[in-house]
Short mmCIF file of C-alpha atoms in Angstrom, two decimals:
data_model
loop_
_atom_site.label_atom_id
_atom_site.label_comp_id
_atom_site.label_asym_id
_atom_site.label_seq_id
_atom_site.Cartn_x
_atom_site.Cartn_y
_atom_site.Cartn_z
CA UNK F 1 7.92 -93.54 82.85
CA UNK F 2 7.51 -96.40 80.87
CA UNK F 3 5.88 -95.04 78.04
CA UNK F 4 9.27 -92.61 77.79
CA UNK F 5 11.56 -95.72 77.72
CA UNK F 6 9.28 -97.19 74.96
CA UNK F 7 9.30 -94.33 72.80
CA UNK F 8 12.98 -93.81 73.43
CA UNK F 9 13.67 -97.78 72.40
CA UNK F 10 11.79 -96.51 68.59
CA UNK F 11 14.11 -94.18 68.33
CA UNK F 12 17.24 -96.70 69.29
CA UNK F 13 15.69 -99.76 66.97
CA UNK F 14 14.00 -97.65 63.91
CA UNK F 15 15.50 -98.18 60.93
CA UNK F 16 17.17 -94.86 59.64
CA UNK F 17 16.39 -93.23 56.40
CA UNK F 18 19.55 -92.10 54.76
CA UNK F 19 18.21 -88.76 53.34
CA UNK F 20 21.70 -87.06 53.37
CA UNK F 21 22.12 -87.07 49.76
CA UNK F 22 18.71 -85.33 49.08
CA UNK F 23 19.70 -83.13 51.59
CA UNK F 24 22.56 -82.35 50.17
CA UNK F 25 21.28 -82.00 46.26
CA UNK F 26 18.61 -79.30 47.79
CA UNK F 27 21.53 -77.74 49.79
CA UNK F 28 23.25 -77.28 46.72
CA UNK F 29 19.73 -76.21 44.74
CA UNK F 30 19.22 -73.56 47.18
CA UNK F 31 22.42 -72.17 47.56
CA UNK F 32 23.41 -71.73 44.07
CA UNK F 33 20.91 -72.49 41.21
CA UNK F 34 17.80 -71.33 43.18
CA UNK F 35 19.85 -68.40 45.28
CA UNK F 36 18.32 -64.90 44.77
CA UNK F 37 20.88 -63.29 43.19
CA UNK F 38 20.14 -59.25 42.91
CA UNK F 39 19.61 -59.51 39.45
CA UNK F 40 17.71 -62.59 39.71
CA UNK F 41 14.88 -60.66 42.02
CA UNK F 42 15.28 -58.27 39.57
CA UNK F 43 14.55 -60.36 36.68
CA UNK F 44 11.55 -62.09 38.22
CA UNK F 45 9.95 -58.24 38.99
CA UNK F 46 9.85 -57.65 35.24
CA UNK F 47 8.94 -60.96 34.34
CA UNK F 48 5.96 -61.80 36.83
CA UNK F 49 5.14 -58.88 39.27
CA UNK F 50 4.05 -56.01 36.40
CA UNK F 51 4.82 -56.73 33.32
CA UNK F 52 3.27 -53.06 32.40
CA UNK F 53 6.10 -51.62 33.81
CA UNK F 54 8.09 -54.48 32.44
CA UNK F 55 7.83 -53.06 29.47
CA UNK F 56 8.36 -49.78 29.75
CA UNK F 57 11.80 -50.09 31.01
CA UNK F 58 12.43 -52.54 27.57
CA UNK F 59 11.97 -49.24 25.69
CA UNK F 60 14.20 -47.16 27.86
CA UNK F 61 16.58 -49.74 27.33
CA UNK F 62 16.44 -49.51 23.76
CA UNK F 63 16.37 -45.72 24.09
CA UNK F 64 19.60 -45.70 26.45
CA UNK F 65 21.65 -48.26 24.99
CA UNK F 66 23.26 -47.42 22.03
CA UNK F 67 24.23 -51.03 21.18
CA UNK F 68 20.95 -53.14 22.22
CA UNK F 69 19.45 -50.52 19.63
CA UNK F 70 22.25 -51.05 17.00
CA UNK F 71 21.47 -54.72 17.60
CA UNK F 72 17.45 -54.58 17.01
CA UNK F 73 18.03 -51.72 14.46
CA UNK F 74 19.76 -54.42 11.82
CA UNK F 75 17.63 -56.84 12.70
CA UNK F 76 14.83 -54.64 12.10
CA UNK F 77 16.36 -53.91 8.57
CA UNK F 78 16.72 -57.18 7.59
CA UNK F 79 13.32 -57.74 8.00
CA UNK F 80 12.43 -54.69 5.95
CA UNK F 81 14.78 -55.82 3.06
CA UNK F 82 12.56 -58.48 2.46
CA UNK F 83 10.49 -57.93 -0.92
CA UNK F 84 7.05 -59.46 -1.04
CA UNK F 85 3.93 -58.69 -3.47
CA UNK F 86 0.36 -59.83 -3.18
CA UNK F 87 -1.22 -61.81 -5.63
CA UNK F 88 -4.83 -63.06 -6.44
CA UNK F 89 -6.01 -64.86 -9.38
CA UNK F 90 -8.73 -62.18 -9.47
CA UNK F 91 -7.71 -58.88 -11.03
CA UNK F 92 -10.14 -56.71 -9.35
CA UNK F 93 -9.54 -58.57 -5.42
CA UNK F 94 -5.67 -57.90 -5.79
CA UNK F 95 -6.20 -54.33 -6.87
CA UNK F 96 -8.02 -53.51 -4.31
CA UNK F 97 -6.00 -55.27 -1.70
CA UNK F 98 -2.92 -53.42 -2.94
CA UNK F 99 -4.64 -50.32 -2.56
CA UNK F 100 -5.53 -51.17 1.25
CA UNK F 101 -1.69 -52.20 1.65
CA UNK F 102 -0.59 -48.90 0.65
CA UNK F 103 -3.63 -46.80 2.42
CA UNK F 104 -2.76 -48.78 5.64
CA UNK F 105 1.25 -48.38 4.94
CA UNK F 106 2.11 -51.99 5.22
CA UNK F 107 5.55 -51.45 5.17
CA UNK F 108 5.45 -49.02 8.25
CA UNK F 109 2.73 -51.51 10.37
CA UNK F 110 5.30 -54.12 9.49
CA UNK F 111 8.15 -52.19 11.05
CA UNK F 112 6.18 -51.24 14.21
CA UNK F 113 4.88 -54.82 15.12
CA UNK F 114 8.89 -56.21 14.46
CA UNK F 115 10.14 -53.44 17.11
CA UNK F 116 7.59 -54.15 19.21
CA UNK F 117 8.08 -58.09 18.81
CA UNK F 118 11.77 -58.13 19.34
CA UNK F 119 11.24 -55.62 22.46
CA UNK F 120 8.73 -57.96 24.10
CA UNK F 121 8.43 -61.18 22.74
CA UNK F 122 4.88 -60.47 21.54
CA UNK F 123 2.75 -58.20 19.75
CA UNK F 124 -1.20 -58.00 19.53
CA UNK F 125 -2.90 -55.45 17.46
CA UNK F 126 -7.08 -54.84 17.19
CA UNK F 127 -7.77 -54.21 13.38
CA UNK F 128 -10.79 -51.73 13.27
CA UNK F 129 -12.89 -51.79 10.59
CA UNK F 130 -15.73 -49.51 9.75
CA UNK F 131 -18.04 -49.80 6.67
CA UNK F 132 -16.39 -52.98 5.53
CA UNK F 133 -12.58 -51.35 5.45
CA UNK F 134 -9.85 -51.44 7.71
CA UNK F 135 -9.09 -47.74 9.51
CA UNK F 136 -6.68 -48.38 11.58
CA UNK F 137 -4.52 -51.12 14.15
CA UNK F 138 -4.61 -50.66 17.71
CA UNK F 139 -1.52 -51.72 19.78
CA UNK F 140 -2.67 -53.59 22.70
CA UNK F 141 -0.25 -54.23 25.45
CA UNK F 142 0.63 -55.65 29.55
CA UNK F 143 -1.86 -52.99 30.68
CA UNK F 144 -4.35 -54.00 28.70
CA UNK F 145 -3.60 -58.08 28.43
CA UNK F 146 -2.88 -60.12 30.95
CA UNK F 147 -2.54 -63.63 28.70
CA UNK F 148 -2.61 -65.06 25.47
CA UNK F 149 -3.18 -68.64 24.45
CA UNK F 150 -3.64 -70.58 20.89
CA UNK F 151 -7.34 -69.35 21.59
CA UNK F 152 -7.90 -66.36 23.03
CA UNK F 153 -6.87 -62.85 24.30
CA UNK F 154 -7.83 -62.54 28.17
CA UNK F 155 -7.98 -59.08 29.09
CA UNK F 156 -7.36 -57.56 32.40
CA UNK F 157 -11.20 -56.41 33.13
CA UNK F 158 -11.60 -60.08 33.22
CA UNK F 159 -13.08 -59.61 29.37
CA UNK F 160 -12.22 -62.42 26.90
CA UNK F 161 -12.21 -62.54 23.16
CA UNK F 162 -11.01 -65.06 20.54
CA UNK F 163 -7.48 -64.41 18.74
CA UNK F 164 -8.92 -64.76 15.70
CA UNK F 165 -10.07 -61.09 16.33
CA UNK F 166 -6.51 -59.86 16.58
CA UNK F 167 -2.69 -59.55 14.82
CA UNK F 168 -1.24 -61.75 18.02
CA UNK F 169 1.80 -63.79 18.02
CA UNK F 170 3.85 -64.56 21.50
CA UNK F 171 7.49 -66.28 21.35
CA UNK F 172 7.26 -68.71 23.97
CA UNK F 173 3.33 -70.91 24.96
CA UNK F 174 4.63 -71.42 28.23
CA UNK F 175 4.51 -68.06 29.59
CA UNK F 176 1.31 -65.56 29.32
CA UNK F 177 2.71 -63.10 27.53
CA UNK F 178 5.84 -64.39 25.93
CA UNK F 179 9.20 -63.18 27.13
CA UNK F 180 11.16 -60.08 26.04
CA UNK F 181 14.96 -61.03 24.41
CA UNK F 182 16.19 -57.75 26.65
CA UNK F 183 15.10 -59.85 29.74
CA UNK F 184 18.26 -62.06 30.45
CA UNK F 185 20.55 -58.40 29.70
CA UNK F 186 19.29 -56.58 32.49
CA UNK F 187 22.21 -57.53 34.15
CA UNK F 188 24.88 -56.97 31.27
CA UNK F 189 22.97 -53.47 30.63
CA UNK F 190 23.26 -52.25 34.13
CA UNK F 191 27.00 -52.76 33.75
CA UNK F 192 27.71 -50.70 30.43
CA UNK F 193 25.84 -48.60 31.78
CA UNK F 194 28.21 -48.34 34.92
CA UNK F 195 31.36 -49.26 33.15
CA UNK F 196 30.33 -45.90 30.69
CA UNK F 197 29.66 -43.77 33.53
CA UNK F 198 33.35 -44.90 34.99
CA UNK F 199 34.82 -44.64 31.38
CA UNK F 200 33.54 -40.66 31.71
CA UNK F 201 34.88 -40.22 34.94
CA UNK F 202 37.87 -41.36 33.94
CA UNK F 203 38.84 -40.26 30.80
CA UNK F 204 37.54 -36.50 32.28
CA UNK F 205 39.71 -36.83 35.51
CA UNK F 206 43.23 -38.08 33.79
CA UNK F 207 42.68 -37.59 29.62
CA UNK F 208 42.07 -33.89 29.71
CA UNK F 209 44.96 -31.46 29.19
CA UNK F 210 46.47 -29.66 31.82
CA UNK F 211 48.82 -26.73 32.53
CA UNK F 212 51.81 -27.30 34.57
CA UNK F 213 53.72 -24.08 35.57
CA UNK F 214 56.79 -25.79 36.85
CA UNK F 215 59.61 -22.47 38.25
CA UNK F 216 62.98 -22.54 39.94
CA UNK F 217 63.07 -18.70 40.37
CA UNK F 218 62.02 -17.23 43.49
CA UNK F 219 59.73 -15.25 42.32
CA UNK F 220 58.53 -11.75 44.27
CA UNK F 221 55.04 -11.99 45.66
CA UNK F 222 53.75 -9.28 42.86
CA UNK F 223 55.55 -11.27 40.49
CA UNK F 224 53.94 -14.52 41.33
CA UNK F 225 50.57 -12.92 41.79
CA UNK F 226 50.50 -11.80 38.37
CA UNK F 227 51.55 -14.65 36.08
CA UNK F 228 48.75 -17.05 38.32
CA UNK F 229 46.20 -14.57 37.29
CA UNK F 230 47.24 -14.53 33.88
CA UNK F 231 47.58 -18.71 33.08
CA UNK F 232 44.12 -18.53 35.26
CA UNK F 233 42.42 -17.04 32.67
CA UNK F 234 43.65 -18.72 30.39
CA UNK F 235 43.20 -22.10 31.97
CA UNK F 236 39.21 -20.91 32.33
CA UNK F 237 38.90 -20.59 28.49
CA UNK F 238 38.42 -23.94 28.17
CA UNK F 239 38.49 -25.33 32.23
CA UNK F 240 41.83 -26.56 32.19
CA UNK F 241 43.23 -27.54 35.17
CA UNK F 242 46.20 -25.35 36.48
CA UNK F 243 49.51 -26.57 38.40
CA UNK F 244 51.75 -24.32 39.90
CA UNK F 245 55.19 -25.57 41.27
CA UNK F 246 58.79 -24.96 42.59
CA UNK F 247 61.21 -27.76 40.54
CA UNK F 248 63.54 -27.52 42.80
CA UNK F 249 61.09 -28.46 45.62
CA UNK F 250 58.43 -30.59 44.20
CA UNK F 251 58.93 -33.59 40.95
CA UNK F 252 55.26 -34.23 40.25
CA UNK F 253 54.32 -37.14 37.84
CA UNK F 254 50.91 -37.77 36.24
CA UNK F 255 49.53 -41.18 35.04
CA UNK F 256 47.45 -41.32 31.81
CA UNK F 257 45.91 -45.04 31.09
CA UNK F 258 46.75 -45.30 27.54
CA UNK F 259 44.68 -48.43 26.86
CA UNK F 260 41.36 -47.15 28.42
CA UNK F 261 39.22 -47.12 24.92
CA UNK F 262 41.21 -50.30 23.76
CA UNK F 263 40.05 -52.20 26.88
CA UNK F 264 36.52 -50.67 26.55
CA UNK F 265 36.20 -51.27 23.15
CA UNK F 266 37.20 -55.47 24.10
CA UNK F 267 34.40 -55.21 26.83
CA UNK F 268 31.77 -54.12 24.18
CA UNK F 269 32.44 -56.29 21.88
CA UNK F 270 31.66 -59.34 24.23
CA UNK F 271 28.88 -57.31 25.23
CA UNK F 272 27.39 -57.17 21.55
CA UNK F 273 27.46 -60.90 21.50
CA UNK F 274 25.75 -61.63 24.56
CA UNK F 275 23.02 -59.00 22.59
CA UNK F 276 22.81 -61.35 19.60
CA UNK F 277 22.87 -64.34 21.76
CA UNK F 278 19.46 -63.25 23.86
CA UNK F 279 17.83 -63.17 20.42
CA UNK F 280 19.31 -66.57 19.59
CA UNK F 281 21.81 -65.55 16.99
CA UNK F 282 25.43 -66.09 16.78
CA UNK F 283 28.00 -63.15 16.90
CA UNK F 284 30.21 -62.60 14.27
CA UNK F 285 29.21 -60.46 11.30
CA UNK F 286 29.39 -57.28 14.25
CA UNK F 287 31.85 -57.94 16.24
CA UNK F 288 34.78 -60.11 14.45
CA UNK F 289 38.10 -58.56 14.27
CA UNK F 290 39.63 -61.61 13.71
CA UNK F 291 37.85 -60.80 9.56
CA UNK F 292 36.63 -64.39 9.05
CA UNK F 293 34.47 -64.44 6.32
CA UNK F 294 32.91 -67.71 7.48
CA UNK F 295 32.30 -66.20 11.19
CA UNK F 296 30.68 -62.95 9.47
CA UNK F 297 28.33 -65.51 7.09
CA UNK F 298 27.12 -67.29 9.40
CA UNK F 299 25.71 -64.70 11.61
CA UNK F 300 24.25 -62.91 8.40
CA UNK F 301 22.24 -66.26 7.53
CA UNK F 302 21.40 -66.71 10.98
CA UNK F 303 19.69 -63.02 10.79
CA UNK F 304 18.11 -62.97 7.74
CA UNK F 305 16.17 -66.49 8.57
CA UNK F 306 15.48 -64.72 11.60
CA UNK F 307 14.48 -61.66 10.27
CA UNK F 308 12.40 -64.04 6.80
CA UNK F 309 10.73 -65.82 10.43
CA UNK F 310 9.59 -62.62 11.78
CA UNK F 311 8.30 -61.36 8.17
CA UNK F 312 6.19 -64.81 7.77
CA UNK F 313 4.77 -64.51 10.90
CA UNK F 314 3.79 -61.22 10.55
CA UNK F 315 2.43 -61.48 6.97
CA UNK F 316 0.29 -64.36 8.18
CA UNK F 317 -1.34 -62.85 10.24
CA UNK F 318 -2.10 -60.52 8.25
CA UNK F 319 -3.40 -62.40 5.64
CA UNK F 320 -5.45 -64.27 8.02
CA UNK F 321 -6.92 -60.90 10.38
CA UNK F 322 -6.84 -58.50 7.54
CA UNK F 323 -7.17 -59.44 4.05
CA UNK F 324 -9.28 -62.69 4.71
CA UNK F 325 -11.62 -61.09 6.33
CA UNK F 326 -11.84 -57.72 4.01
CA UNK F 327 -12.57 -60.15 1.33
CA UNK F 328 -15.55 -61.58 3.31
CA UNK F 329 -16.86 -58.30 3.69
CA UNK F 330 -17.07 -57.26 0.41
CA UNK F 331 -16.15 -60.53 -2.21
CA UNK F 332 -18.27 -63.10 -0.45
CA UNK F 333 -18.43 -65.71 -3.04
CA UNK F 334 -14.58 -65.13 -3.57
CA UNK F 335 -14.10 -65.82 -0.21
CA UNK F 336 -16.65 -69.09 0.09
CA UNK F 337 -14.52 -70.30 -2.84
CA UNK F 338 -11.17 -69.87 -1.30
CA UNK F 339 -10.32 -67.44 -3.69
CA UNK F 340 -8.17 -65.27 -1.00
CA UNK F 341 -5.00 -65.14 -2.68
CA UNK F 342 -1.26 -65.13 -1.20
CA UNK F 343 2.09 -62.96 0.18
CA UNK F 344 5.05 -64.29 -2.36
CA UNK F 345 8.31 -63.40 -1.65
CA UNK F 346 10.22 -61.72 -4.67
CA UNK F 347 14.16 -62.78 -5.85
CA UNK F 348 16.64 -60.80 -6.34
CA UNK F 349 15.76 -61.24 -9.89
CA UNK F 350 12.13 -60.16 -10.38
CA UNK F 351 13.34 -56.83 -8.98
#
C-alpha cells in the first residue's frame, strides 16, 4: 500500500518533459512527407527491392511512351552531333587506334552506353580482349551487379573486381547502382498512359460519325423493315453507328467535346517538361508555344552541355579501359613514356 502511494507521489511531483512539439513534427513527418503514397511503394520496389526488374520496366517505358522516347531520342542526338578525332604524336599509334575505333564502331558503342546511361543512371561494360586486341564490350547489368564504388565492381556471386577492369560510370555515389532519370515519372507515366487510354475511349464513343434516320411518316411495317436493312448495311461498311427515330415523338441531341485534343495537347506539354526536368534540364526548346527565343536557347545549351557531359564521360573511359591499355599491350615503351595520346573535340570549322 505504501509503496503504491509512493510511486503515485513520482508521478504527481516529476517534472514533465514537454515533448509535444517533437510529437507533433513526427506527426506531421509521418503523415505527409514519410506517408506511403501508392506511387511512393511503388517507387521504392524499383529502386531497392530488384533493381533487375527495375530495369526492365525503364525499357518498356521507353518502348511505350512515345514522349519519354522523343525526350531521350534528342538527347541521344545531341550527344552524337558531337565531332571528336583521336590524336597521337606518334603516326603509327594513332593509325592503328583509328583503325580499332572504326573495327569496334565507336560511334555505335557510344550510342548504346548513352541509351543505356540515360535509362539507368549507369552503364558498365567488360572490354574483352584476345591476342592483345579488343573483340568485343559486354553489357553488364542489375542481374549481374549488385554495386559499384570509386573502386570496384561487386558482383552478385559475391565476386569482386577492380573498375579499372571495366567502362563504368554511375550518376549518383550515394546509391549502389546510381538512379534511373525515368524513376521519379513512374507516376506521371502511369497517367498518360491512363489519360490516352480515356482520350481513345472517348474520342471513339462521341467523335465518330453516326447515322441518324430521323421520320415523321408512319411508315408500314414492310416499309420500315426494308430501309433499316438497307442504312444497316451501309452503317456496317465502316461500323457506324445507326439511329432510327420518329421526330414527332423523340428530339435527340448529341454532345461532341470540341476541345478534347486541345486540352490533351496542354496536358502533354506539362508532361514533356516534367520529362526534361527528371534529367535536370529546363523545358522550353520542346514545348514553348509562347516562341521565345530565349526560353528555346536556353534549354538547347542546357542539352548540349548535357549531352558534351555524357560524351566526356564516355570518351574517358574509353581512353582510360580501351586505348590505354591496347597501347600497353602492344607499344610498351609508348605507353611507359606517356605517349597515349588524346579525344579532341572538332569546331564547326575544322569540319
Amino acid at each position: 500500500m505504501i509503496s503504491k502511494i509512493v510511486n503515485l507521489l513520482k508521478k504527481v511531483f516529476r517534472p514533465k518533459v514537454d515533448t509535444s512539439v517533437n510529437t507533433r513534427k513526427q506527426f506531421f513527418y509521418n503523415e505527409n512527407i514519410l506517408y506511403d503514397t501508392e506511387y511512393k511503394k511503388l517507387m521504392y520496389d524499383f529502386f531497392k527491392t530488384n533493381p533487375a526488374m527495375a530495369e526492365e520496366n525503364y525499357i518498356m517505358f521507353y518502348v511505350y511512351d512515345v514522349f519519354i522516347k522523343a525526350a531521350i531520342n534528342i538527347i541521344l542526338g545531341y550527344v552524337l552531333s558531337n565531332k571528336f578525332v583521336y590524336v597521337n604524336s606518334n603516326e603509327e599509334i594513332q593509325k592503328e587506334i583509328n583503325e580499332l575505333l572504326k573495327e569496334i564502331k565507336i560511334i555505335s558503342l557510344i550510342e548504346e552506353i548513352t541509351l543505356v546511361l540515360l535509362l539507368f543512371g549507369y552503364f558498365c561494360y567488360y572490354p574483352e580482349f584476345i591476342n592483345k586486341r579488343v573483340i568485343k564490350f559486354r553489357r553488364l547489368t542489375a542481374k549481374n551487379i549488385s554495386k559499384i564504388d570509386e573502386d570496384y565492381v561487386y558482383f552478385r556471386d559475391n565476386k569482386i573486381y577492380r573498375v579499372d577492369n571495366f567502362l563504368v560510370y554511375k550518376n549518383n555515389n550515394l546509391t549502389p547502382l546510381g538512379v534511373s532519370p525515368l524513376l521519379g515519372l513512374i507516376p506521371y507515366i502511369n497517367n498518360n498512359l491512363i489519360l490516352l487510354d480515356a482520350l481513345r475511349f472517348t474520342t471513339g464513343r462521341f467523335l465518330n460519325p453516326a447515322i441518324l434516320v430521323g421520320h415523321t411518316k408512319n411508315w408500314s411495317k414492310n416499309i420500315r423493315d426494308d430501309w433499316v436493312e438497307q442504312f444497316r448495311n451501309l452503317s456496317a461498311i465502316g461500323k457506324i453507328p445507326l439511329f432510327f427515330y420518329n421526330k414527332e415523338e423523340i428530339e435527340l441531341d448529341f454532345y461532341k467535346p470540341e476541345n478534347i485534343y486541345k486540352d490533351y495537347i496542354e496536358l502533354i506539354q506539362n508532361y514533356i517538361e516534367i520529362i526534361y526536368l527528371a534529367f535536370g534540364i529546363q523545358a522550353g526548346l520542346t514545348t514553348s508555344t509562347s516562341g521565345s527565343y530565349a526560353k528555346a536557347k536556353i534549354q538547347e545549351n542546357m542539352i548540349e552541355n548535357f549531352s558534351l557531359k555524357i560524351l566526356k564521360i564516355i570518351l574517358e573511359e574509353f581512353k582510360n579501359k580501351v586505348i590505354d591499355v591496347y597501347i600497353a599491350m602492344n607499344f610498351e615503351d609508348s605507353f611507359l613514356n606517356n605517349e597515349t595520346g588524346e579525344f579532341r573535340f572538332k569546331t564547326l570549322e575544322e569540319d
